[in-house]
Amino acid sequence: MTESSRWYRQPVAWLFLILLSVTVLACIGLIILAIKSDDGLVADDYYKRGNEIGMEIGRDKQAATLGLSAQLFVAEDGLSVRALLLPLPASPQAVVLRLAHPTRAGLDVVLTLQPEAGGMLVAKLEQPLHKQRWLVQLEAASVGSQASPWRLRHEAELGPGATLALKAQPAPAG
């Protein structure tokens, strides 16, 4: 064999080996990414979830019938949330605030806002609320196994010092 005919002297052989190495490394990276990330968007029981959505639409209609709206205030340090529910309820009651991350259920925050003087509802957070897009849902606290009768919802960017106006959304046509 001559020196020029050896495989390691051929540029085509090195090109092939480089492409093969890049493909193997990309495959390993994608496998690691698939193992470490969680696809939280897939529902286990889609039929049950569909029925729950129907009930949630009824709660939106009830909020519109009652003419409910709310103002939400996040403290400058991001460690507390205040809400003003309008019209003011005759007897103050606890209200649940759900801040759902659009893609990662593990980052969701659920707070029970307790009434204080002046009609404000207040809750403290364990960690500061990070500024990002949230699916915001405000509803009456459930009593026993009975679901909340109304719900206000909105999608907005919330973080320290943010304010948000929630209004009852009209029922979808159809």
PDB file of C-alpha atoms in Angstrom:
ATOM      1  CA  MET A   1       0.000   0.000   0.000  1.00  0.00           C
ATOM      2  CA  THR A   2       1.214   3.404  -0.833  1.00  0.00           C
ATOM      3  CA  GLU A   3       1.275   6.244   1.655  1.00  0.00           C
ATOM      4  CA  SER A   4      -1.410   8.266  -0.214  1.00  0.00           C
ATOM      5  CA  SER A   5      -3.912   5.378  -0.359  1.00  0.00           C
ATOM      6  CA  ARG A   6      -4.239   4.963   3.415  1.00  0.00           C
ATOM      7  CA  TRP A   7      -7.757   5.767   4.744  1.00  0.00           C
ATOM      8  CA  TYR A   8      -6.656   8.416   7.242  1.00  0.00           C
ATOM      9  CA  ARG A   9      -5.074  10.404   4.429  1.00  0.00           C
ATOM     10  CA  GLN A  10      -8.403  10.713   2.565  1.00  0.00           C
ATOM     11  CA  PRO A  11     -10.448  13.927   3.307  1.00  0.00           C
ATOM     12  CA  VAL A  12     -13.727  12.131   2.504  1.00  0.00           C
ATOM     13  CA  ALA A  13     -13.117   9.634   5.321  1.00  0.00           C
ATOM     14  CA  TRP A  14     -12.598  12.463   7.862  1.00  0.00           C
ATOM     15  CA  LEU A  15     -15.701  14.297   6.592  1.00  0.00           C
ATOM     16  CA  PHE A  16     -17.733  11.122   7.090  1.00  0.00           C
ATOM     17  CA  LEU A  17     -16.337  10.584  10.609  1.00  0.00           C
ATOM     18  CA  ILE A  18     -17.025  14.199  11.611  1.00  0.00           C
ATOM     19  CA  LEU A  19     -20.649  14.010  10.401  1.00  0.00           C
ATOM     20  CA  LEU A  20     -21.125  10.689  12.196  1.00  0.00           C
ATOM     21  CA  SER A  21     -19.678  12.125  15.454  1.00  0.00           C
ATOM     22  CA  VAL A  22     -21.899  15.231  15.307  1.00  0.00           C
ATOM     23  CA  THR A  23     -24.973  13.035  14.743  1.00  0.00           C
ATOM     24  CA  VAL A  24     -24.142  10.780  17.699  1.00  0.00           C
ATOM     25  CA  LEU A  25     -23.532  13.777  20.013  1.00  0.00           C
ATOM     26  CA  ALA A  26     -26.806  15.449  18.931  1.00  0.00           C
ATOM     27  CA  CYS A  27     -28.686  12.201  19.573  1.00  0.00           C
ATOM     28  CA  ILE A  28     -27.195  11.874  23.065  1.00  0.00           C
ATOM     29  CA  GLY A  29     -28.079  15.520  23.816  1.00  0.00           C
ATOM     30  CA  LEU A  30     -31.693  15.024  22.711  1.00  0.00           C
ATOM     31  CA  ILE A  31     -32.030  11.864  24.818  1.00  0.00           C
ATOM     32  CA  ILE A  32     -30.756  13.743  27.898  1.00  0.00           C
ATOM     33  CA  LEU A  33     -33.164  16.619  27.173  1.00  0.00           C
ATOM     34  CA  ALA A  34     -36.102  14.213  26.810  1.00  0.00           C
ATOM     35  CA  ILE A  35     -35.293  12.490  30.098  1.00  0.00           C
ATOM     36  CA  LYS A  36     -34.798  15.689  32.127  1.00  0.00           C
ATOM     37  CA  SER A  37     -37.782  17.692  30.834  1.00  0.00           C
ATOM     38  CA  ASP A  38     -41.388  17.016  31.806  1.00  0.00           C
ATOM     39  CA  ASP A  39     -44.250  17.280  29.351  1.00  0.00           C
ATOM     40  CA  GLY A  40     -46.877  18.668  31.723  1.00  0.00           C
ATOM     41  CA  LEU A  41     -49.355  19.452  28.961  1.00  0.00           C
ATOM     42  CA  VAL A  42     -50.738  15.932  28.441  1.00  0.00           C
ATOM     43  CA  ALA A  43     -53.872  15.137  30.466  1.00  0.00           C
ATOM     44  CA  ASP A  44     -54.268  11.585  31.746  1.00  0.00           C
ATOM     45  CA  ASP A  45     -58.054  11.597  31.718  1.00  0.00           C
ATOM     46  CA  TYR A  46     -59.163  13.842  28.857  1.00  0.00           C
ATOM     47  CA  TYR A  47     -62.868  12.912  29.138  1.00  0.00           C
ATOM     48  CA  LYS A  48     -63.056  13.892  32.817  1.00  0.00           C
ATOM     49  CA  ARG A  49     -61.116  17.087  32.037  1.00  0.00           C
ATOM     50  CA  GLY A  50     -63.607  17.921  29.274  1.00  0.00           C
ATOM     51  CA  ASN A  51     -66.486  17.671  31.746  1.00  0.00           C
ATOM     52  CA  GLU A  52     -64.618  19.911  34.192  1.00  0.00           C
ATOM     53  CA  ILE A  53     -64.161  22.524  31.456  1.00  0.00           C
ATOM     54  CA  GLY A  54     -67.929  22.578  30.953  1.00  0.00           C
ATOM     55  CA  MET A  55     -68.424  23.291  34.672  1.00  0.00           C
ATOM     56  CA  GLU A  56     -65.735  26.009  34.590  1.00  0.00           C
ATOM     57  CA  ILE A  57     -67.559  27.824  31.788  1.00  0.00           C
ATOM     58  CA  GLY A  58     -70.638  27.854  34.031  1.00  0.00           C
ATOM     59  CA  ARG A  59     -68.548  29.511  36.753  1.00  0.00           C
ATOM     60  CA  ASP A  60     -67.455  32.208  34.275  1.00  0.00           C
ATOM     61  CA  LYS A  61     -71.110  32.840  33.384  1.00  0.00           C
ATOM     62  CA  GLN A  62     -72.011  33.119  37.076  1.00  0.00           C
ATOM     63  CA  ALA A  63     -69.271  35.760  37.594  1.00  0.00           C
ATOM     64  CA  ALA A  64     -70.659  37.740  34.645  1.00  0.00           C
ATOM     65  CA  THR A  65     -74.209  37.446  36.047  1.00  0.00           C
ATOM     66  CA  LEU A  66     -73.015  38.763  39.412  1.00  0.00           C
ATOM     67  CA  GLY A  67     -71.116  41.607  37.694  1.00  0.00           C
ATOM     68  CA  LEU A  68     -67.875  40.698  39.472  1.00  0.00           C
ATOM     69  CA  SER A  69     -64.536  42.360  38.873  1.00  0.00           C
ATOM     70  CA  ALA A  70     -61.329  42.565  40.874  1.00  0.00           C
ATOM     71  CA  GLN A  71     -58.118  44.532  41.155  1.00  0.00           C
ATOM     72  CA  LEU A  72     -54.980  42.543  41.938  1.00  0.00           C
ATOM     73  CA  PHE A  73     -51.869  44.187  43.446  1.00  0.00           C
ATOM     74  CA  VAL A  74     -48.476  42.484  43.883  1.00  0.00           C
ATOM     75  CA  ALA A  75     -46.196  44.107  46.489  1.00  0.00           C
ATOM     76  CA  GLU A  76     -42.964  45.761  45.338  1.00  0.00           C
ATOM     77  CA  ASP A  77     -40.950  42.984  46.997  1.00  0.00           C
ATOM     78  CA  GLY A  78     -43.137  40.314  45.356  1.00  0.00           C
ATOM     79  CA  LEU A  79     -43.863  38.641  48.705  1.00  0.00           C
ATOM     80  CA  SER A  80     -47.542  39.534  49.113  1.00  0.00           C
ATOM     81  CA  VAL A  81     -50.644  39.868  46.976  1.00  0.00           C
ATOM     82  CA  ARG A  82     -53.690  42.047  47.650  1.00  0.00           C
ATOM     83  CA  ALA A  83     -57.013  41.916  45.863  1.00  0.00           C
ATOM     84  CA  LEU A  84     -60.104  44.105  45.907  1.00  0.00           C
ATOM     85  CA  LEU A  85     -63.245  42.283  44.817  1.00  0.00           C
ATOM     86  CA  LEU A  86     -66.056  44.438  43.434  1.00  0.00           C
ATOM     87  CA  PRO A  87     -68.878  44.682  44.287  1.00  0.00           C
ATOM     88  CA  LEU A  88     -67.774  44.226  47.879  1.00  0.00           C
ATOM     89  CA  PRO A  89     -69.338  41.063  49.344  1.00  0.00           C
ATOM     90  CA  ALA A  90     -71.797  41.544  52.218  1.00  0.00           C
ATOM     91  CA  SER A  91     -69.857  39.062  54.344  1.00  0.00           C
ATOM     92  CA  PRO A  92     -66.117  38.860  53.643  1.00  0.00           C
ATOM     93  CA  GLN A  93     -64.950  35.381  52.718  1.00  0.00           C
ATOM     94  CA  ALA A  94     -61.697  33.755  51.683  1.00  0.00           C
ATOM     95  CA  VAL A  95     -60.867  33.786  47.986  1.00  0.00           C
ATOM     96  CA  VAL A  96     -58.446  31.489  46.152  1.00  0.00           C
ATOM     97  CA  LEU A  97     -55.910  32.947  43.724  1.00  0.00           C
ATOM     98  CA  ARG A  98     -54.308  30.519  41.273  1.00  0.00           C
ATOM     99  CA  LEU A  99     -51.280  31.616  39.281  1.00  0.00           C
ATOM    100  CA  ALA A 100     -50.669  28.897  36.714  1.00  0.00           C
ATOM    101  CA  HIS A 101     -47.506  28.743  34.677  1.00  0.00           C
ATOM    102  CA  PRO A 102     -48.516  28.277  31.017  1.00  0.00           C
ATOM    103  CA  THR A 103     -46.286  25.227  30.436  1.00  0.00           C
ATOM    104  CA  ARG A 104     -44.883  23.950  33.763  1.00  0.00           C
ATOM    105  CA  ALA A 105     -47.364  22.829  36.387  1.00  0.00           C
ATOM    106  CA  GLY A 106     -44.576  22.552  38.975  1.00  0.00           C
ATOM    107  CA  LEU A 107     -44.253  26.354  39.036  1.00  0.00           C
ATOM    108  CA  ASP A 108     -47.955  26.995  39.776  1.00  0.00           C
ATOM    109  CA  VAL A 109     -48.831  29.082  42.845  1.00  0.00           C
ATOM    110  CA  VAL A 110     -52.085  28.684  44.810  1.00  0.00           C
ATOM    111  CA  LEU A 111     -52.867  31.286  47.504  1.00  0.00           C
ATOM    112  CA  THR A 112     -55.812  31.697  49.842  1.00  0.00           C
ATOM    113  CA  LEU A 113     -56.522  35.409  50.182  1.00  0.00           C
ATOM    114  CA  GLN A 114     -57.944  36.252  53.602  1.00  0.00           C
ATOM    115  CA  PRO A 115     -60.177  39.294  54.213  1.00  0.00           C
ATOM    116  CA  GLU A 116     -58.805  42.253  56.140  1.00  0.00           C
ATOM    117  CA  ALA A 117     -60.160  45.689  57.063  1.00  0.00           C
ATOM    118  CA  GLY A 118     -61.281  47.884  54.181  1.00  0.00           C
ATOM    119  CA  GLY A 119     -62.518  45.026  52.022  1.00  0.00           C
ATOM    120  CA  MET A 120     -59.054  44.004  50.827  1.00  0.00           C
ATOM    121  CA  LEU A 121     -58.051  40.364  50.528  1.00  0.00           C
ATOM    122  CA  VAL A 122     -54.424  39.546  51.386  1.00  0.00           C
ATOM    123  CA  ALA A 123     -52.007  36.605  51.098  1.00  0.00           C
ATOM    124  CA  LYS A 124     -48.278  36.191  51.682  1.00  0.00           C
ATOM    125  CA  LEU A 125     -45.988  34.249  49.364  1.00  0.00           C
ATOM    126  CA  GLU A 126     -43.162  32.020  50.558  1.00  0.00           C
ATOM    127  CA  GLN A 127     -40.900  33.156  47.701  1.00  0.00           C
ATOM    128  CA  PRO A 128     -40.970  36.345  45.640  1.00  0.00           C
ATOM    129  CA  LEU A 129     -43.191  36.156  42.576  1.00  0.00           C
ATOM    130  CA  HIS A 130     -41.025  36.158  39.467  1.00  0.00           C
ATOM    131  CA  LYS A 131     -41.998  38.459  36.633  1.00  0.00           C
ATOM    132  CA  GLN A 132     -43.413  36.302  33.851  1.00  0.00           C
ATOM    133  CA  ARG A 133     -46.608  35.436  32.029  1.00  0.00           C
ATOM    134  CA  TRP A 134     -49.221  33.778  34.273  1.00  0.00           C
ATOM    135  CA  LEU A 135     -52.691  32.349  33.823  1.00  0.00           C
ATOM    136  CA  VAL A 136     -54.506  34.134  36.671  1.00  0.00           C
ATOM    137  CA  GLN A 137     -57.676  32.716  38.229  1.00  0.00           C
ATOM    138  CA  LEU A 138     -59.568  34.226  41.174  1.00  0.00           C
ATOM    139  CA  GLU A 139     -62.446  32.240  42.672  1.00  0.00           C
ATOM    140  CA  ALA A 140     -64.469  31.868  45.844  1.00  0.00           C
ATOM    141  CA  ALA A 141     -62.971  29.339  48.254  1.00  0.00           C
ATOM    142  CA  SER A 142     -64.657  25.947  47.971  1.00  0.00           C
ATOM    143  CA  VAL A 143     -66.863  24.809  50.830  1.00  0.00           C
ATOM    144  CA  GLY A 144     -66.504  21.083  51.464  1.00  0.00           C
ATOM    145  CA  SER A 145     -66.789  19.122  48.216  1.00  0.00           C
ATOM    146  CA  GLN A 146     -68.838  21.856  46.552  1.00  0.00           C
ATOM    147  CA  ALA A 147     -66.969  23.725  43.806  1.00  0.00           C
ATOM    148  CA  SER A 148     -66.615  27.491  43.743  1.00  0.00           C
ATOM    149  CA  PRO A 149     -69.733  29.159  42.263  1.00  0.00           C
ATOM    150  CA  TRP A 150     -67.809  31.820  40.293  1.00  0.00           C
ATOM    151  CA  ARG A 151     -64.433  32.452  38.698  1.00  0.00           C
ATOM    152  CA  LEU A 152     -62.558  35.443  37.256  1.00  0.00           C
ATOM    153  CA  ARG A 153     -59.655  34.649  34.949  1.00  0.00           C
ATOM    154  CA  HIS A 154     -57.103  36.416  32.794  1.00  0.00           C
ATOM    155  CA  GLU A 155     -53.684  35.872  31.259  1.00  0.00           C
ATOM    156  CA  ALA A 156     -51.139  38.567  32.066  1.00  0.00           C
ATOM    157  CA  GLU A 157     -47.548  39.315  32.985  1.00  0.00           C
ATOM    158  CA  LEU A 158     -47.238  39.586  36.755  1.00  0.00           C
ATOM    159  CA  GLY A 159     -44.287  40.242  38.988  1.00  0.00           C
ATOM    160  CA  PRO A 160     -43.180  42.552  41.805  1.00  0.00           C
ATOM    161  CA  GLY A 161     -45.134  45.833  41.753  1.00  0.00           C
ATOM    162  CA  ALA A 162     -47.623  44.648  39.119  1.00  0.00           C
ATOM    163  CA  THR A 163     -51.340  45.426  39.084  1.00  0.00           C
ATOM    164  CA  LEU A 164     -54.045  43.598  37.164  1.00  0.00           C
ATOM    165  CA  ALA A 165     -57.737  44.272  36.535  1.00  0.00           C
ATOM    166  CA  LEU A 166     -59.885  41.143  36.332  1.00  0.00           C
ATOM    167  CA  LYS A 167     -63.353  41.317  34.816  1.00  0.00           C
ATOM    168  CA  ALA A 168     -65.937  38.643  34.232  1.00  0.00           C
ATOM    169  CA  GLN A 169     -65.548  37.402  30.669  1.00  0.00           C
ATOM    170  CA  PRO A 170     -68.653  37.091  28.538  1.00  0.00           C
ATOM    171  CA  ALA A 171     -69.797  33.574  27.757  1.00  0.00           C
ATOM    172  CA  PRO A 172     -68.562  32.197  24.430  1.00  0.00           C
ATOM    173  CA  ALA A 173     -71.155  32.027  21.653  1.00  0.00           C
ATOM    174  CA  GLY A 174     -72.455  28.635  20.667  1.00  0.00           C
TER     175      GLY A 174
END
